[in-house]
Short mmCIF file of C-alpha atoms (C1' of nucleotides) in Angstrom, two decimals:
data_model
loop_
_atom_site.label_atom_id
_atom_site.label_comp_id
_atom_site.label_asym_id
_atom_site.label_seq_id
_atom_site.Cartn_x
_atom_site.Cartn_y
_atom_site.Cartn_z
CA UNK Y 15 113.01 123.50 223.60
CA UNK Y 16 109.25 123.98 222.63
CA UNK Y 17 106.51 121.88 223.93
CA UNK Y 18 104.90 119.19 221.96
CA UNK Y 19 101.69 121.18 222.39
CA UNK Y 20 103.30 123.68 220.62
CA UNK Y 21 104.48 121.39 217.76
CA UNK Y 22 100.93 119.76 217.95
CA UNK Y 23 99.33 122.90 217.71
CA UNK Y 24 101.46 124.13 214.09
CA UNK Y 25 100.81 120.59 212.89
CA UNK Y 26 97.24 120.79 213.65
CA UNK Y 27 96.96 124.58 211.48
CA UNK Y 28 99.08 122.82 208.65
CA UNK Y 29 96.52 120.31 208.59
CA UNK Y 30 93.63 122.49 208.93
CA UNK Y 31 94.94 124.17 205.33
CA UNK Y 32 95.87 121.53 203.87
CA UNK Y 33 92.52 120.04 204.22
CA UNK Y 34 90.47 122.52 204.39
CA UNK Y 35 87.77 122.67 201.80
CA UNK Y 36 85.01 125.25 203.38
CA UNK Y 37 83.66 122.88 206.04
CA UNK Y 38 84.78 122.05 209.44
CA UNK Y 39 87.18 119.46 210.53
CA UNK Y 40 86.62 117.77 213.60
CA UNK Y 41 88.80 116.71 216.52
CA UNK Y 42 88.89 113.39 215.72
CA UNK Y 43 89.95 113.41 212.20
CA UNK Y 44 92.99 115.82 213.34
CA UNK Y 45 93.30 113.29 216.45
CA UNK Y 46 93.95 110.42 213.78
CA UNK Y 47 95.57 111.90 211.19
CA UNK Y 48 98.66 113.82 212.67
CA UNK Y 49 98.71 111.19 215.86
CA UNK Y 50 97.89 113.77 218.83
CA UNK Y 51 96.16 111.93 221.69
CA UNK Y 52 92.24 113.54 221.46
CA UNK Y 53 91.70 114.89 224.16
CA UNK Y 54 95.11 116.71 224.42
CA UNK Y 55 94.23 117.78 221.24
CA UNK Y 56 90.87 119.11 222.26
CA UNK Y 57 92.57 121.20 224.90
CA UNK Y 58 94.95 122.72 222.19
CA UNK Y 59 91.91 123.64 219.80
CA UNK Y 60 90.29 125.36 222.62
CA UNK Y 61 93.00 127.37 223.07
CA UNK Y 62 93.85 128.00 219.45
CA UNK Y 63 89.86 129.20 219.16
CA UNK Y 64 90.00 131.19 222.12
CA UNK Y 65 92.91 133.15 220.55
CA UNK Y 66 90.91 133.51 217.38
CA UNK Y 67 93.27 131.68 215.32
CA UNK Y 68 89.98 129.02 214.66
CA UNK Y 69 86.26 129.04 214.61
CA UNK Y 70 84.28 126.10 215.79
CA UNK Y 71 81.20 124.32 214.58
CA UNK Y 72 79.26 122.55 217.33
CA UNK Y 73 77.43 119.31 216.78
CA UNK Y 74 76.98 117.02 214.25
CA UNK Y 75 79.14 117.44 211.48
CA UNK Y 76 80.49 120.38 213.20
CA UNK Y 77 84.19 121.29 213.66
CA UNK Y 78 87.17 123.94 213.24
CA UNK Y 79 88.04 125.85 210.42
CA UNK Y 80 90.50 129.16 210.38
CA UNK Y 81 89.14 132.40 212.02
CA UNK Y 82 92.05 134.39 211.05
CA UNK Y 83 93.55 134.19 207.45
CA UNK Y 84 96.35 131.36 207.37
CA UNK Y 85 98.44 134.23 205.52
CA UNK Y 86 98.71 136.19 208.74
CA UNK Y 87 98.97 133.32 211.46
CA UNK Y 88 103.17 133.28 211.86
CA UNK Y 89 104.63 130.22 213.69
CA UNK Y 90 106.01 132.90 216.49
CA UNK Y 91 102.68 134.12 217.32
CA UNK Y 92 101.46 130.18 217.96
CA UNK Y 93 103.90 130.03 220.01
CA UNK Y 94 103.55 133.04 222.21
CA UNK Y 95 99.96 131.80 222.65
CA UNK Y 96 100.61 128.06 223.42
CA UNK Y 97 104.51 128.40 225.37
CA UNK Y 98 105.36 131.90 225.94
CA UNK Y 99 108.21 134.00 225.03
CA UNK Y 100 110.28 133.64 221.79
CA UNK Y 101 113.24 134.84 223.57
CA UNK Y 102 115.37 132.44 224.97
CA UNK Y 103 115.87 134.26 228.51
CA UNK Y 104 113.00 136.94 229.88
CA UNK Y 105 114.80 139.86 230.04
CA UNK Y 106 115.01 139.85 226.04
CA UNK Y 107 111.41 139.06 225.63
CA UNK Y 108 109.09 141.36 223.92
CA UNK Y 109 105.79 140.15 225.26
CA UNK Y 110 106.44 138.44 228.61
CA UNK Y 111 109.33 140.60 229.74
CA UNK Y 112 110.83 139.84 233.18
CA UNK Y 113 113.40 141.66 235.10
CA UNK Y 114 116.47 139.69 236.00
CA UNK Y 115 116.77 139.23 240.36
CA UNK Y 116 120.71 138.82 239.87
CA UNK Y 117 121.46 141.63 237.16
CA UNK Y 118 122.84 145.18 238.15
CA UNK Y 119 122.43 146.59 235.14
CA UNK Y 120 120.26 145.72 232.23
CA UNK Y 121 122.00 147.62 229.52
CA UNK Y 122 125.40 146.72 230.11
CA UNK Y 123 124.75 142.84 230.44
CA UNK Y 124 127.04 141.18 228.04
CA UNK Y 125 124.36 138.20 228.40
CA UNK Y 126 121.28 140.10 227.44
CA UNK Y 127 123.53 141.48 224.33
CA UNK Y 128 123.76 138.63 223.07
CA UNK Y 129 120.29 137.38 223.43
CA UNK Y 130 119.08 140.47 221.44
CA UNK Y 131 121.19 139.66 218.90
CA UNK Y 132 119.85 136.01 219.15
CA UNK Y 133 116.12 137.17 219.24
CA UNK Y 134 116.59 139.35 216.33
CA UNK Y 135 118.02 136.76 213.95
CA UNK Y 136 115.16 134.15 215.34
CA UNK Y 137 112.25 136.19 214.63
CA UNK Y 138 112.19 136.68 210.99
CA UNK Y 139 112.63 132.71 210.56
CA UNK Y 140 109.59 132.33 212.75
CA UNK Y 141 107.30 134.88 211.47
CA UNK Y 142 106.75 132.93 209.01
CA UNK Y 143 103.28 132.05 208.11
CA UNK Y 144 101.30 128.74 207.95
CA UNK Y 145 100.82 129.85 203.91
CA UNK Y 146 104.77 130.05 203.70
CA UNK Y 147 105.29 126.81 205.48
CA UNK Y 148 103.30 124.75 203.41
CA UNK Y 149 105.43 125.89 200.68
CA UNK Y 150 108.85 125.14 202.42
CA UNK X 3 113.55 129.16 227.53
CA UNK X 4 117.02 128.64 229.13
CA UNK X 5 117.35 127.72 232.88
CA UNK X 6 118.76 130.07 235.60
CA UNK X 7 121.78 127.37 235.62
CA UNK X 8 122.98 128.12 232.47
CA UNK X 9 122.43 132.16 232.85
CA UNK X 10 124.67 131.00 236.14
CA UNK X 11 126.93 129.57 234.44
CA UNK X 12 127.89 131.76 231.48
CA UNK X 13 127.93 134.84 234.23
CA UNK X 14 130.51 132.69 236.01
CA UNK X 15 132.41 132.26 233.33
CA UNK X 16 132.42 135.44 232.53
CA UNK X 17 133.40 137.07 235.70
CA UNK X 18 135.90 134.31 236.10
CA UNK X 19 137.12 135.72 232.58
CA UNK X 20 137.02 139.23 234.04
CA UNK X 21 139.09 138.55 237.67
CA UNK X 22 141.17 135.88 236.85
CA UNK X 23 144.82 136.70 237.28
CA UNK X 24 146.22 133.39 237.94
CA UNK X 25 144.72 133.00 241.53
CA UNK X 26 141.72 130.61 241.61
CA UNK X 27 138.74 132.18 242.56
CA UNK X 28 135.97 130.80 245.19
CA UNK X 29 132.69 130.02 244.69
CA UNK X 30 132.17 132.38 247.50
CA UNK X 31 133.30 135.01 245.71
CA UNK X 32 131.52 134.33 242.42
CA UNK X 33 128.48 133.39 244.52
CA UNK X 34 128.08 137.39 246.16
CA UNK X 35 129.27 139.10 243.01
CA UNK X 36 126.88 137.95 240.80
CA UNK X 37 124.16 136.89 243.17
CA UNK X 38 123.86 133.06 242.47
CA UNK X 39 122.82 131.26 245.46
CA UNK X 40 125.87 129.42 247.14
CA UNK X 41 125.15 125.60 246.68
CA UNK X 42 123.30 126.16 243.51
CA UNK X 43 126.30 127.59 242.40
CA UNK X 44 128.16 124.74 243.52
CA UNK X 45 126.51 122.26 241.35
CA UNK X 46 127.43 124.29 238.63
CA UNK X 47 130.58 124.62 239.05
CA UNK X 48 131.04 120.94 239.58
CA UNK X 49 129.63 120.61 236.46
CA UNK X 50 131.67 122.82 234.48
CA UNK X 51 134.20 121.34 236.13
CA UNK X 52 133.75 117.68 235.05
CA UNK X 53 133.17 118.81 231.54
CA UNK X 54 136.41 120.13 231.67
CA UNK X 55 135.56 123.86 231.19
CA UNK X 56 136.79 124.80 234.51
CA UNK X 57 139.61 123.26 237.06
CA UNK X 58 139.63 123.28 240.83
CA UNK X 59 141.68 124.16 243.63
CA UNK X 60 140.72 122.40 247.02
CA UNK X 61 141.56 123.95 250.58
CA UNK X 62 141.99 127.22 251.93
CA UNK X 63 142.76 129.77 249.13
CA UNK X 64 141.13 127.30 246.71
CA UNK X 65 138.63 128.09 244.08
CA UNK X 66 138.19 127.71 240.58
CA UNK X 67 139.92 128.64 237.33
CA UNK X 68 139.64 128.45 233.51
CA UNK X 69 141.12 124.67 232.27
CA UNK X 70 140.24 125.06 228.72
CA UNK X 71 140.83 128.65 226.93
CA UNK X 72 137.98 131.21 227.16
CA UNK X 73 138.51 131.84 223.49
CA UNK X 74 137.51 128.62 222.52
CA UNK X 75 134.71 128.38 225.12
CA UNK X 76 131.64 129.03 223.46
CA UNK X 77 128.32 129.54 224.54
CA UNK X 78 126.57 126.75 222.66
CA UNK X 79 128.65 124.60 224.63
CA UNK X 80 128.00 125.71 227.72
CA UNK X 81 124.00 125.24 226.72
CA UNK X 82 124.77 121.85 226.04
CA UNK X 83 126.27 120.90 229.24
CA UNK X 84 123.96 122.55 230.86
CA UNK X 85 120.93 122.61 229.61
CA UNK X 86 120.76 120.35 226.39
CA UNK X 87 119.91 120.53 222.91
CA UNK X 88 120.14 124.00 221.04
CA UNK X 89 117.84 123.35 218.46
CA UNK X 90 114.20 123.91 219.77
CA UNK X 91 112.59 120.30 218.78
CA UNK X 92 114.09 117.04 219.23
CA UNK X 93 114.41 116.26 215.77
CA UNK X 94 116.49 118.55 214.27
CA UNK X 95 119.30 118.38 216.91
CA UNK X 96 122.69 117.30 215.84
CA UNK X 97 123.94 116.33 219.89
CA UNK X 98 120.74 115.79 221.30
CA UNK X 99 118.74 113.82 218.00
CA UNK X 100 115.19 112.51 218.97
CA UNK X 101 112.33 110.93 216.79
CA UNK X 102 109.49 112.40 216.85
CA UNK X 103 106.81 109.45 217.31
CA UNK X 104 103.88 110.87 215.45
CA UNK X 105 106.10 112.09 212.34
CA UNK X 106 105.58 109.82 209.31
CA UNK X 107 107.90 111.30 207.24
CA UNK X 108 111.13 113.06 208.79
CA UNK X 109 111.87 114.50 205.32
CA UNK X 110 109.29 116.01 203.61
CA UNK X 111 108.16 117.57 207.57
CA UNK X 112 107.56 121.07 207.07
CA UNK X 113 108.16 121.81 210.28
CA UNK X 114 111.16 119.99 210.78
CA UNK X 115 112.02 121.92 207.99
CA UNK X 116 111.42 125.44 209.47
CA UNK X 117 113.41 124.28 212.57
CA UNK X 118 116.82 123.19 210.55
CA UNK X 119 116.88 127.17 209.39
CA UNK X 120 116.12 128.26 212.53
CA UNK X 121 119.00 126.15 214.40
CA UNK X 122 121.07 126.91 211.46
CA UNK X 123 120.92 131.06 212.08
CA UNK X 124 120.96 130.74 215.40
CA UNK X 125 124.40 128.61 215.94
CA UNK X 126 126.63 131.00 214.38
CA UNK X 127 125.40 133.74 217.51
CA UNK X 128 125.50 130.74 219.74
CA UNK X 129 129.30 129.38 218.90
CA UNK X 130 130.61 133.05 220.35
CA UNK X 131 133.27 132.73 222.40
CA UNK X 132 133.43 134.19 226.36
CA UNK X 133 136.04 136.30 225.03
CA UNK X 134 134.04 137.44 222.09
CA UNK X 135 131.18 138.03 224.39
CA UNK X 136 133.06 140.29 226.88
CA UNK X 137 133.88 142.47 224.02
CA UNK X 138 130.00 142.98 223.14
"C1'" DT C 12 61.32 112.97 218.95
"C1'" DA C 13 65.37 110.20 219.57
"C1'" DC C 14 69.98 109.34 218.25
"C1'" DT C 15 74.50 110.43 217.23
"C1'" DA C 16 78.39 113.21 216.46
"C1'" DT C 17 80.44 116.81 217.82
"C1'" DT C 18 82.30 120.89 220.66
"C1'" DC C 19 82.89 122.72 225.30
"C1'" DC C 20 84.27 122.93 230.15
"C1'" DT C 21 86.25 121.88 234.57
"C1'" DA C 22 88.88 119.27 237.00
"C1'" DC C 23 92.27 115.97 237.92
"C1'" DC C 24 96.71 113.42 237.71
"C1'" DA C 25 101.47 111.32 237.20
"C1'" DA C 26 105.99 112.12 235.74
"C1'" DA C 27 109.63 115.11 234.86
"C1'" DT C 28 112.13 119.27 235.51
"C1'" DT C 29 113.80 123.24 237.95
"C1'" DA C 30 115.86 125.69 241.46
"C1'" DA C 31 117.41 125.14 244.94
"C1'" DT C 32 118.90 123.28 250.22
"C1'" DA C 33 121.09 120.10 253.71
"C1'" DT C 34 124.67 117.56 255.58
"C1'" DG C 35 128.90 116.33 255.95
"C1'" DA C 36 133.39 114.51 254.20
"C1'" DT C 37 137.90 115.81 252.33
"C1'" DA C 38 141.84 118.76 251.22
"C1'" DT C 39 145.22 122.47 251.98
"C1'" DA C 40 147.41 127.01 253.13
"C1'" DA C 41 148.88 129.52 256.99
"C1'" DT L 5 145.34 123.17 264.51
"C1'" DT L 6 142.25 126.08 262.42
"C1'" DA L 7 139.99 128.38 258.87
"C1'" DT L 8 138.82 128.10 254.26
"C1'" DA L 9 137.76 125.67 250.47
"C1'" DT L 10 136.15 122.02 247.33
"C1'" DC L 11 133.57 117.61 246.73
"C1'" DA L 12 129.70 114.38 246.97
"C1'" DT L 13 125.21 112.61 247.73
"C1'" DA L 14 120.66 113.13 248.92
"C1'" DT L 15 116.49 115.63 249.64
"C1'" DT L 16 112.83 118.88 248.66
"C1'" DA L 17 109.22 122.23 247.17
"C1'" DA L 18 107.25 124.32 243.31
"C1'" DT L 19 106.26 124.37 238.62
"C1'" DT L 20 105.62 122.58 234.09
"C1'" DT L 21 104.43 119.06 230.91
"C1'" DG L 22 101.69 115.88 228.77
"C1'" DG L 23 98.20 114.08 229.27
"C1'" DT L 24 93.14 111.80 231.07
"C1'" DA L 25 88.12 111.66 232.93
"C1'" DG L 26 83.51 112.74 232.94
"C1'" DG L 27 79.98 114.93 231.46
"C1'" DA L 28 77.16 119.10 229.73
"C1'" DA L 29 75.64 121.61 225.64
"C1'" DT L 30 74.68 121.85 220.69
"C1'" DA L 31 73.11 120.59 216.25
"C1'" DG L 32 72.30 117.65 212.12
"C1'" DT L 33 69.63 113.61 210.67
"C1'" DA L 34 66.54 109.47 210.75
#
DNA sequence: TACTATTCCTACCAAATTAATATGATATAA
DNA sequence: TTATATCATATTAATTTGGTAGGAATAGTA
């Protein structure tokens, strides 16, 4: 299962485009709108502007806005920022790879077969864009 | 991610699938093969056991055998004994169903929507037998 | 200048989950 | 009777999850 910071975090871009006339949203109106507690929420933005998915606008009518084009944020690459690994067990994974203690042999494992074949029929679904969700 | 007990647990199954000739098979056994710590493995077993995957034999020469056919064993069941829902949010899971408390509208939720395809392309992998995954 | 709305940062915390381990009772083949 | 097993319950240490607290820094506006 993903996290709800994860969930928060794709709700909160959704948002974010939805809304998003040329100025900055703030926290709070996220916060209120889509029901994530604020300061959770807070913690997600950080993270979502320190991977240069958003810009923010300090102060007064300040705010977040999209860094990188909404066209080329996919749901997978929110969620390798904010949970990890697509994959469902680490040996699979791409991007946070991790050998197995218990396995022999890596390229005979019946197991890790499998998950490939899983992985590969996942990703396409979930490189989908915010752009392409909105239209679902 | 999945835990280590259901990696356990389909390895078992499969190396039950593998050695078993009639004579049960001890945890022991399973336990130095494929490197899953004793009384972890245990649990496991117990609870593969009570969700009538596996059957026991008690006392010397005991151990444990298939009680329901490895061709109709699948791996999405074994997840769900295990670990839980398949689907990777709450709401979209047909076994494991959850409301999502900030979600206004179930329906129209573009997410929600993203996540029914997903768990939709990733059951048919999932409902692979331990027979069809020996063959891999 | 003062005020207010905002982001930014570090740290903290409670509950749940994970990956085991410990101890010992019970059953059975030889 | 002994060795080999399963069976059952409880405990535990580490990690993750889902937050919360408090305040500093920044900037628009009266």
């Amino acid at each position: 299962m993903l996290s709800k910071r994860v969930k928060y975090a794709i709700k909160t871009l959704l948002f974010l485009y939805e809304n998003g006339d040329g100025k900055p949203i703030s926290a709070k109106i996220i916060s209120e709108n889509e029901k994530i507690p604020y300061k959770f929420l807070e913690n997600i933005l950080r993270e979502l502007r320190q991977n240069k998915i958003l810009k923010s606008v300090r102060g007064a009518e300040g705010g977040y806005k999209f860094l990188k084009d909404p066209n080329e944020i996919t749901v997978a690459e929110i969620i390798r920022i904010v949970d990890g690994p697509i994959a469902l067990i680490p040996c699979v994974s791409f991007y946070f790879y991790e050998k197995c203690e218990d396995c022999t042999d890596e390229i005979s494992c019946k197991i890790r077969k499998l998950f490939v074949q899983l992985r590969n029929e996942m990703l396409p679904i979930l490189n989908k864009s915010i752009t392409d969700l909105e239209k679902l």
